[in-house]
């Protein structure tokens, strides 16, 4: 099955850019996703990228996909304190359920 | 966007009792719903895939007699934790696929279950 790995923690200052990285093993995932989870809450889909794309930009969010290295990243420009949360990357297994990474806790310092 | 409503958001129950969690797709039809479990400070792990009108498919290590899943309609799936024990305390979250769109799964708000 799919293995998805992320670094556990990232701390940035408000206004800086944040880059959260993710590596995965299953190259057959059609879509790759980034979700945000605030404390005690469910998951919020931030963005996704189709596997034949290298980059996708959506306002402050930029997703980069390197299929050769099986590496996915999420860049948040002008990071705000409200961006503090846990960020999960996820990809599909063959049965369409999602396999999630371990999550990266982003801490934004004022 | 599509909305998935999960209820209750929090529940506390006594050991030995059963708890039912509902997952509803409010504005779309979901032939497939997924149930995940998240332990504190851990990632989400798939428990089972719920298919409308048929039996759920459980992941390895998940007891189907303990976690009963019913998906009787295109907008509702339920997860019943039977004879709950403290080790079942966790965050349970469902997701549903809009069968008209294949690009994303929509997640419920999650249910925090505490068994005392």
XYZ file of N, CA and C in Angstrom:
678
model
N 0.807 -1.198 0.000
C 0.000 0.000 0.000
C 0.840 1.248 0.000
N 0.164 2.350 -0.035
C 0.843 3.651 -0.090
C 1.450 3.999 1.254
N 2.657 4.531 1.248
C 3.274 5.126 2.426
C 3.475 6.602 2.138
N 3.090 7.413 3.091
C 3.216 8.857 2.922
C 3.928 9.406 4.150
N 4.978 10.164 3.944
C 5.758 10.669 5.069
C 5.868 12.179 5.031
N 5.845 12.750 6.229
C 5.993 14.196 6.370
C 6.883 14.488 7.564
N 7.485 15.650 7.543
C 8.181 16.116 8.738
C 7.121 16.504 9.763
N 7.458 16.391 11.039
C 6.447 16.513 12.077
C 6.135 17.944 12.482
N 7.112 18.841 12.349
C 6.926 20.163 12.934
C 7.628 21.223 12.106
N 6.982 22.389 11.999
C 7.582 23.529 11.311
C 7.176 24.793 12.043
N 8.134 25.631 12.322
C 7.854 26.905 12.982
C 8.339 28.039 12.102
N 7.480 29.021 11.875
C 7.839 30.179 11.057
C 7.335 31.444 11.735
N 7.858 32.564 11.294
C 7.379 33.853 11.781
C 6.259 34.358 10.868
N 5.352 35.087 11.461
C 4.255 35.671 10.697
C 4.812 36.519 9.559
N 4.235 36.327 8.377
C 4.682 37.065 7.206
C 5.683 36.307 6.340
N 6.354 35.329 6.945
C 7.286 34.499 6.172
C 6.513 33.477 5.342
N 7.235 32.802 4.458
C 6.645 31.689 3.717
C 6.893 30.389 4.477
N 5.944 29.488 4.375
C 6.072 28.157 4.975
C 6.124 27.142 3.845
N 6.995 26.167 3.993
C 7.040 25.078 3.016
C 6.931 23.760 3.761
N 5.896 23.028 3.464
C 5.656 21.725 4.096
C 5.887 20.657 3.046
N 6.700 19.675 3.402
C 7.106 18.649 2.444
C 6.476 17.301 2.731
N 6.367 16.517 1.671
C 5.725 15.209 1.768
C 6.352 14.296 0.723
N 6.633 13.074 1.122
C 7.092 12.076 0.151
C 6.135 10.905 0.165
N 5.985 10.266 -0.969
C 5.028 9.168 -1.070
C 5.657 8.042 -1.887
N 5.046 6.870 -1.806
C 5.651 5.715 -2.474
C 4.855 5.247 -3.693
N 3.540 5.468 -3.679
C 2.705 4.910 -4.744
C 2.554 5.933 -5.866
N 3.214 5.682 -6.972
C 3.174 6.645 -8.068
C 1.873 6.581 -8.868
N 0.982 5.655 -8.501
C -0.254 5.548 -9.273
C -1.354 6.471 -8.775
N -1.095 7.208 -7.688
C -2.108 8.128 -7.181
C -2.450 9.157 -8.246
N -3.722 9.266 -8.554
C -4.152 10.192 -9.592
C -4.143 11.634 -9.082
N -4.589 11.787 -7.862
C -4.613 13.100 -7.229
C -3.853 13.043 -5.920
N -3.247 14.159 -5.579
C -2.587 14.301 -4.288
C -3.170 15.540 -3.615
N -3.379 15.429 -2.315
C -4.160 16.432 -1.608
C -3.388 17.024 -0.435
N -3.808 18.240 -0.092
C -3.363 18.845 1.158
C -4.600 19.220 1.979
N -4.603 18.724 3.221
C -5.686 19.033 4.143
C -5.132 19.788 5.344
N -5.998 20.601 5.929
C -5.662 21.357 7.131
C -6.585 20.902 8.254
N -6.005 20.683 9.434
C -6.804 20.301 10.590
C -6.460 21.208 11.757
N -7.450 21.940 12.210
C -7.262 22.776 13.396
C -7.600 21.946 14.633
N -7.124 22.350 15.811
C -7.330 21.537 17.015
C -8.781 21.158 17.243
N -9.022 19.866 17.437
C -10.359 19.380 17.739
C -11.337 19.433 16.595
N -10.866 19.739 15.404
C -11.772 19.902 14.271
C -11.539 18.829 13.218
N -12.409 18.806 12.229
C -12.265 17.874 11.127
C -11.248 18.363 10.122
N -11.305 17.797 8.954
C -10.332 18.121 7.918
C -10.916 19.110 6.914
N -10.097 20.056 6.541
C -10.483 21.019 5.526
C -9.582 20.831 4.312
N -10.195 20.563 3.171
C -9.395 20.431 1.959
C -8.858 21.798 1.563
N -7.541 21.888 1.432
C -6.928 23.143 1.019
C -6.783 23.211 -0.487
N -6.221 22.169 -1.034
C -5.968 22.135 -2.465
C -5.599 20.723 -2.862
N -5.626 20.470 -4.152
C -5.175 19.177 -4.649
C -4.504 19.406 -5.989
N -3.737 18.422 -6.396
C -3.046 18.527 -7.668
C -3.200 17.219 -8.420
N -3.459 17.334 -9.680
C -3.560 16.152 -10.533
C -2.156 15.664 -10.847
N -2.007 14.371 -10.979
C -0.671 13.793 -11.077
C 0.093 14.169 -12.339
N -0.583 14.718 -13.337
C 0.144 15.105 -14.556
C 0.559 16.575 -14.525
N 0.360 17.207 -13.356
C 0.758 18.608 -13.193
C 2.030 18.691 -12.364
N 2.786 19.745 -12.592
C 3.986 19.997 -11.800
C 3.730 21.021 -10.702
N 2.805 21.920 -10.980
C 2.578 23.014 -10.044
C 1.132 23.464 -10.122
N 0.644 23.894 -8.982
C -0.682 24.499 -8.944
C -0.656 25.629 -7.932
N -1.185 26.774 -8.336
C -1.205 27.915 -7.422
C -2.634 28.338 -7.165
N -2.919 28.604 -5.917
C -4.260 29.023 -5.531
C -4.103 30.058 -4.423
N -4.147 31.319 -4.825
C -3.985 32.440 -3.899
C -2.655 32.309 -3.157
N -2.679 32.149 -1.838
C -1.398 32.086 -1.099
C -0.752 30.707 -1.141
N -1.445 29.737 -1.713
C -0.963 28.360 -1.698
C -0.339 27.982 -3.035
N 0.814 27.344 -2.967
C 1.460 26.801 -4.162
C 1.823 25.360 -3.883
N 1.374 24.469 -4.749
C 1.708 23.053 -4.627
C 2.695 22.706 -5.730
N 3.775 22.049 -5.342
C 4.755 21.556 -6.305
C 4.780 20.047 -6.244
N 4.799 19.413 -7.400
C 4.839 17.960 -7.476
C 6.020 17.526 -8.327
N 6.873 16.731 -7.751
C 8.010 16.139 -8.454
C 7.749 14.636 -8.514
N 7.216 14.198 -9.630
C 6.830 12.792 -9.739
C 8.040 11.869 -9.749
N 9.107 12.346 -10.325
C 10.308 11.502 -10.393
C 10.800 11.156 -8.986
N 10.811 12.155 -8.124
C 11.284 11.950 -6.756
C 10.145 11.587 -5.807
N 8.904 11.574 -6.302
C 7.719 11.304 -5.482
C 7.687 12.255 -4.290
N 7.788 13.510 -4.609
C 7.861 14.556 -3.600
C 6.804 15.606 -3.889
N 6.085 15.954 -2.845
C 5.016 16.940 -2.913
C 5.289 18.014 -1.870
N 5.067 19.254 -2.215
C 5.254 20.307 -1.223
C 4.108 21.308 -1.290
N 3.888 21.937 -0.152
C 2.882 22.990 -0.044
C 3.583 24.238 0.473
N 3.499 25.294 -0.300
C 4.072 26.568 0.127
C 2.942 27.522 0.467
N 3.030 28.095 1.656
C 2.056 29.087 2.085
C 2.771 30.430 2.131
N 2.362 31.344 1.283
C 2.981 32.662 1.266
C 2.360 33.546 2.356
N 3.179 34.475 2.879
C 2.682 35.437 3.863
C 1.902 34.727 4.972
N 2.575 33.797 5.623
C 1.919 32.959 6.639
C 1.366 33.804 7.778
N 0.140 33.487 8.160
C -0.550 34.205 9.223
C -0.745 33.300 10.435
N -1.031 33.907 11.588
C -1.230 33.101 12.798
C -2.408 32.145 12.633
N -3.382 32.532 11.817
C -4.519 31.649 11.561
C -4.170 30.425 10.730
N -2.962 30.410 10.199
C -2.516 29.233 9.452
C -1.963 28.157 10.376
N -1.808 28.476 11.651
C -1.304 27.476 12.596
C -2.288 26.317 12.676
N -1.810 25.127 12.384
C -2.669 23.933 12.333
C -1.779 22.746 11.993
N -2.425 21.603 11.818
C -1.707 20.432 11.314
C -2.081 20.266 9.848
N -1.086 20.024 9.032
C -1.297 19.875 7.595
C -0.978 18.442 7.182
N -1.920 17.836 6.495
C -1.758 16.458 6.038
C -1.694 16.420 4.517
N -0.726 15.700 4.003
C -0.802 15.361 2.594
C -1.448 13.980 2.504
N -2.049 13.714 1.365
C -2.751 12.439 1.213
C -2.801 12.060 -0.251
N -2.801 10.752 -0.472
C -2.932 10.237 -1.812
C -3.898 9.073 -1.799
N -4.349 8.724 -2.963
C -5.308 7.631 -3.058
C -4.631 6.281 -3.034
N -5.276 5.336 -2.375
C -4.907 3.934 -2.552
C -5.689 3.419 -3.761
N -5.470 2.203 -4.141
C -6.195 1.659 -5.281
C -7.691 1.623 -5.071
N -8.159 1.627 -3.811
C -9.589 1.524 -3.547
C -10.221 2.886 -3.327
N -9.507 3.953 -3.660
C -10.037 5.311 -3.602
C -10.117 5.903 -2.210
N -9.840 5.138 -1.183
C -9.697 5.766 0.128
C -8.385 6.535 0.128
N -8.243 7.428 1.056
C -7.035 8.231 1.130
C -6.052 7.652 2.139
N -4.789 7.700 1.801
C -3.722 7.389 2.750
C -3.090 8.701 3.155
N -3.065 8.934 4.441
C -2.594 10.211 4.951
C -1.163 10.113 5.457
N -0.436 11.206 5.310
C 0.838 11.321 5.989
C 0.623 11.522 7.473
N 1.721 11.600 8.192
C 1.649 11.714 9.642
C 1.225 13.094 10.103
N 1.241 14.052 9.197
C 0.839 15.414 9.558
C 2.032 16.254 9.976
N 2.027 17.495 9.570
C 3.050 18.472 9.959
C 2.376 19.561 10.768
N 2.850 19.748 11.975
C 2.303 20.814 12.816
C 2.999 22.113 12.478
N 2.244 23.064 11.964
C 2.790 24.375 11.629
C 2.484 25.348 12.757
N 3.524 25.943 13.292
C 3.378 26.948 14.334
C 3.837 28.284 13.778
N 2.954 29.260 13.831
C 3.278 30.582 13.309
C 3.454 31.527 14.482
N 4.635 32.096 14.580
C 4.930 32.996 15.694
C 4.703 34.432 15.273
N 4.040 35.198 16.149
C 3.750 36.597 15.796
C 5.040 37.417 15.681
N -19.237 24.430 -1.774
C -18.824 23.055 -1.958
C -19.738 22.083 -1.256
N -19.525 20.809 -1.493
C -20.353 19.777 -0.897
C -20.145 19.720 0.615
N -21.210 19.366 1.321
C -21.173 19.349 2.772
C -21.443 17.942 3.288
N -20.603 17.526 4.217
C -20.809 16.263 4.917
C -21.008 16.597 6.390
N -22.115 16.152 6.923
C -22.443 16.435 8.312
C -22.260 15.176 9.139
N -21.517 15.294 10.213
C -21.264 14.153 11.084
C -21.812 14.491 12.469
N -22.481 13.517 13.050
C -23.147 13.762 14.324
C -23.076 12.531 15.207
N -22.796 12.626 16.504
C -22.526 13.867 17.228
C -21.072 14.310 17.056
N -20.773 15.507 17.464
C -19.397 15.978 17.391
C -18.591 15.478 18.596
N -19.273 15.335 19.708
C -18.613 14.792 20.895
C -19.580 13.865 21.616
N -19.050 12.774 22.143
C -19.888 11.874 22.933
C -19.044 11.213 24.010
N -19.629 11.128 25.177
C -19.005 10.419 26.291
C -19.943 9.286 26.667
N -19.413 8.092 26.747
C -20.272 6.969 27.091
C -19.574 6.072 28.108
N -20.366 5.242 28.738
C -19.819 4.310 29.729
C -19.329 3.052 29.042
N -18.350 2.428 29.645
C -17.847 1.161 29.117
C -18.978 0.152 29.004
N -18.976 -0.559 27.897
C -19.987 -1.593 27.703
C -21.192 -1.141 26.911
N -21.352 0.156 26.754
C -22.492 0.655 25.977
C -22.088 0.817 24.516
N -23.082 1.064 23.671
C -22.839 1.246 22.241
C -23.116 2.690 21.840
N -22.395 3.135 20.869
C -22.520 4.517 20.386
C -22.659 4.511 18.871
N -23.620 5.277 18.380
C -23.819 5.369 16.927
C -23.397 6.749 16.443
N -22.622 6.745 15.385
C -22.164 7.985 14.764
C -22.747 8.045 13.352
N -23.320 9.191 13.012
C -23.939 9.345 11.695
C -23.103 10.225 10.784
N -23.094 9.876 9.529
C -22.396 10.660 8.513
C -23.371 10.879 7.366
N -23.686 12.135 7.097
C -24.657 12.467 6.062
C -24.056 13.388 5.006
N -24.312 13.049 3.764
C -23.976 13.979 2.687
C -25.215 14.832 2.450
N -25.085 16.141 2.594
C -26.257 17.012 2.627
C -26.735 17.457 1.250
N -25.852 17.587 0.317
C -26.266 18.142 -0.968
C -25.715 17.354 -2.141
N -25.366 16.097 -1.888
C -24.932 15.246 -2.983
C -25.157 13.797 -2.600
N -25.074 12.925 -3.580
C -25.256 11.506 -3.326
C -23.893 10.826 -3.221
N -23.760 10.019 -2.223
C -22.481 9.367 -1.953
C -22.648 7.854 -1.974
N -22.193 7.223 -3.052
C -22.271 5.766 -3.092
C -21.230 5.146 -2.177
N -20.176 5.876 -1.929
C -19.102 5.355 -1.086
C -18.760 6.362 0.006
N -18.690 5.866 1.206
C -18.224 6.666 2.332
C -17.098 5.915 3.025
N -16.205 6.653 3.613
C -15.061 6.064 4.285
C -15.064 6.478 5.752
N -14.689 5.536 6.603
C -14.567 5.835 8.027
C -13.106 5.743 8.438
N -12.641 6.799 9.103
C -11.263 6.875 9.566
C -11.251 7.039 11.085
N -10.109 6.703 11.642
C -9.917 6.857 13.073
C -8.605 7.587 13.278
N -8.601 8.498 14.229
C -7.394 9.270 14.492
C -7.120 9.279 15.984
N -6.004 8.657 16.377
C -5.571 8.722 17.768
C -4.847 10.048 17.995
N -4.776 10.479 19.267
C -4.159 11.782 19.562
C -2.774 11.929 18.950
N -2.589 13.019 18.268
C -1.302 13.377 17.662
C -0.840 12.354 16.635
N -1.767 11.661 16.058
C -1.424 10.714 15.005
C -2.215 11.016 13.742
N -1.897 10.294 12.724
C -2.572 10.517 11.457
C -3.899 9.766 11.420
N -4.610 9.948 10.344
C -5.873 9.245 10.160
C -5.615 7.891 9.529
N -6.271 6.892 10.071
C -6.134 5.547 9.538
C -7.485 5.076 9.057
N -7.518 4.550 7.866
C -8.759 4.049 7.313
C -9.227 2.831 8.089
N -10.497 2.855 8.498
C -11.074 1.705 9.194
C -11.843 0.819 8.216
N -12.680 1.466 7.406
C -13.549 0.687 6.538
C -14.101 1.566 5.423
N -14.484 0.890 4.369
C -15.133 1.536 3.233
C -16.586 1.093 3.231
N -17.472 2.065 3.201
C -18.900 1.803 3.294
C -19.543 2.016 1.923
N -20.167 0.991 1.428
C -20.795 1.059 0.110
C -22.310 0.975 0.261
N -22.993 1.882 -0.403
C -24.443 1.941 -0.301
C -25.060 0.640 -0.777
N -25.875 0.047 0.080
C -26.604 -1.158 -0.286
C -25.830 -2.455 -0.201
N -24.594 -2.390 0.269
C -23.828 -3.635 0.400
C -22.993 -3.591 1.671
N -22.321 -4.690 1.937
C -21.528 -4.773 3.168
C -20.286 -3.894 3.075
N -19.892 -3.414 4.237
C -18.687 -2.594 4.284
C -17.441 -3.463 4.122
N -16.402 -2.854 3.648
C -15.096 -3.503 3.528
C -14.198 -2.975 4.625
N -13.745 -3.865 5.491
C -12.966 -3.452 6.652
C -11.472 -3.617 6.381
N -10.696 -2.729 6.951
C -9.247 -2.840 6.862
C -8.758 -3.926 7.823
N -7.588 -4.408 7.521
C -7.016 -5.458 8.353
C -6.858 -4.955 9.788
N -7.272 -5.780 10.724
C -7.138 -5.422 12.132
C -8.336 -4.688 12.709
N -9.290 -4.334 11.901
C -10.503 -3.658 12.384
C -11.608 -4.704 12.547
N -12.155 -4.799 13.763
C -13.156 -5.830 14.050
C -14.517 -5.402 13.512
N -15.019 -6.150 12.553
C -16.291 -5.768 11.941
C -17.462 -5.951 12.900
N -17.332 -6.852 13.874
C -18.427 -7.041 14.821
C -18.441 -5.970 15.893
N -17.337 -5.286 16.031
C -17.263 -4.222 17.020
C -17.637 -2.873 16.396
N -17.231 -2.679 15.179
C -17.508 -1.426 14.471
C -18.487 -1.733 13.332
N -19.767 -1.592 13.665
C -20.810 -1.935 12.706
C -21.084 -0.752 11.789
N -21.053 -1.016 10.501
C -21.284 0.047 9.530
C -22.509 -0.288 8.697
N -23.380 0.716 8.596
C -24.577 0.577 7.783
C -24.655 1.745 6.819
N -24.889 1.427 5.554
C -24.963 2.492 4.527
C -26.232 2.240 3.725
N -27.363 2.556 4.358
C -28.649 2.164 3.815
C -29.160 3.091 2.714
N -28.612 4.279 2.619
C -29.079 5.204 1.586
C -27.888 5.938 0.988
N -28.137 6.672 -0.068
C -27.055 7.382 -0.755
C -26.584 8.619 0.004
N -27.239 8.930 1.117
C -26.834 10.117 1.857
C -26.501 9.838 3.319
N -26.550 8.588 3.732
C -26.329 8.311 5.151
C -25.545 7.025 5.352
N -24.484 7.132 6.153
C -23.764 5.962 6.633
C -23.639 6.115 8.145
N -23.766 4.998 8.852
C -23.616 5.045 10.310
C -22.534 4.073 10.753
N -21.821 4.486 11.789
C -20.812 3.656 12.436
C -21.252 3.462 13.878
N -21.443 2.212 14.282
C -21.813 1.928 15.663
C -20.657 1.224 16.344
N -20.172 1.834 17.401
C -19.129 1.225 18.222
C -19.848 0.421 19.298
N -19.762 -0.887 19.216
C -20.496 -1.739 20.155
C -19.627 -2.100 21.350
N -20.286 -2.233 22.498
C -19.597 -2.607 23.724
C -18.286 -1.823 23.858
N -18.438 -0.525 23.901
C -17.262 0.351 23.871
C -16.390 0.171 25.108
N -15.097 0.301 24.893
C -14.110 0.237 25.977
C -13.244 1.497 25.910
N -12.566 1.811 27.004
C -11.738 3.024 26.996
C -10.746 3.095 25.837
N -10.234 1.953 25.398
C -9.281 1.971 24.288
C -9.924 2.347 22.954
N -11.271 2.380 22.923
C -11.968 2.836 21.708
C -12.066 4.358 21.653
N -11.674 5.001 22.739
C -11.710 6.472 22.755
C -10.791 6.991 21.659
N -11.343 7.833 20.807
C -10.592 8.293 19.650
C -11.409 9.355 18.923
N -10.843 9.870 17.854
C -11.540 10.811 16.974
C -11.912 10.025 15.720
N -13.209 9.932 15.441
C -13.683 9.191 14.286
C -14.175 10.204 13.248
N -13.783 9.995 12.019
C -14.145 10.957 10.986
C -14.541 10.211 9.717
N -15.579 10.706 9.072
C -16.041 10.064 7.846
C -15.756 10.969 6.659
N -15.721 10.367 5.505
C -15.641 11.147 4.281
C -16.572 10.517 3.260
N -17.008 11.317 2.328
C -17.928 10.843 1.306
C -17.489 11.345 -0.051
N -17.643 10.484 -1.025
C -17.337 10.874 -2.399
C -18.617 11.299 -3.087
N -18.531 12.421 -3.775
C -19.635 12.854 -4.627
C -19.549 12.053 -5.923
N -20.520 11.220 -6.186
C -20.359 10.327 -7.334
C -20.396 11.075 -8.660
N -20.753 12.348 -8.614
C -20.682 13.164 -9.824
C -19.307 13.770 -10.051
N -18.449 13.683 -9.034
C -17.108 14.255 -9.129
C -16.126 13.268 -8.547
N -15.029 13.101 -9.202
C -14.049 12.148 -8.694
C -12.827 12.813 -8.101
N -12.868 14.141 -7.982
C -11.640 14.828 -7.609
C -11.395 14.901 -6.115
N -12.403 14.825 -5.319
C -12.131 14.971 -3.896
C -13.168 14.240 -3.071
N -12.735 13.933 -1.860
C -13.648 13.396 -0.859
C -13.925 14.509 0.145
N -15.131 14.567 0.606
C -15.517 15.608 1.552
C -15.615 14.998 2.942
N -15.049 15.697 3.913
C -14.960 15.154 5.250
C -15.993 15.759 6.181
N -16.484 14.923 7.086
C -17.309 15.416 8.170
C -16.450 16.116 9.204
N -17.115 16.656 10.207
C -16.404 17.431 11.230
C -15.716 16.527 12.251
N -16.039 15.258 12.227
C -15.421 14.337 13.176
C -16.231 14.183 14.447
N -16.031 13.063 15.113
C -16.686 12.764 16.393
C -15.623 12.372 17.395
N -15.578 13.110 18.486
C -14.628 12.760 19.557
C -15.362 11.846 20.529
N -14.962 10.580 20.571
C -15.569 9.593 21.460
C -14.679 9.385 22.674
N -15.292 9.527 23.844
C -14.585 9.235 25.092
C -15.368 8.171 25.834
N -14.711 7.068 26.120
C -15.354 5.972 26.840
C -14.796 5.953 28.261
N -15.690 6.063 29.230
C -15.240 6.138 30.633
C -15.648 4.894 31.406
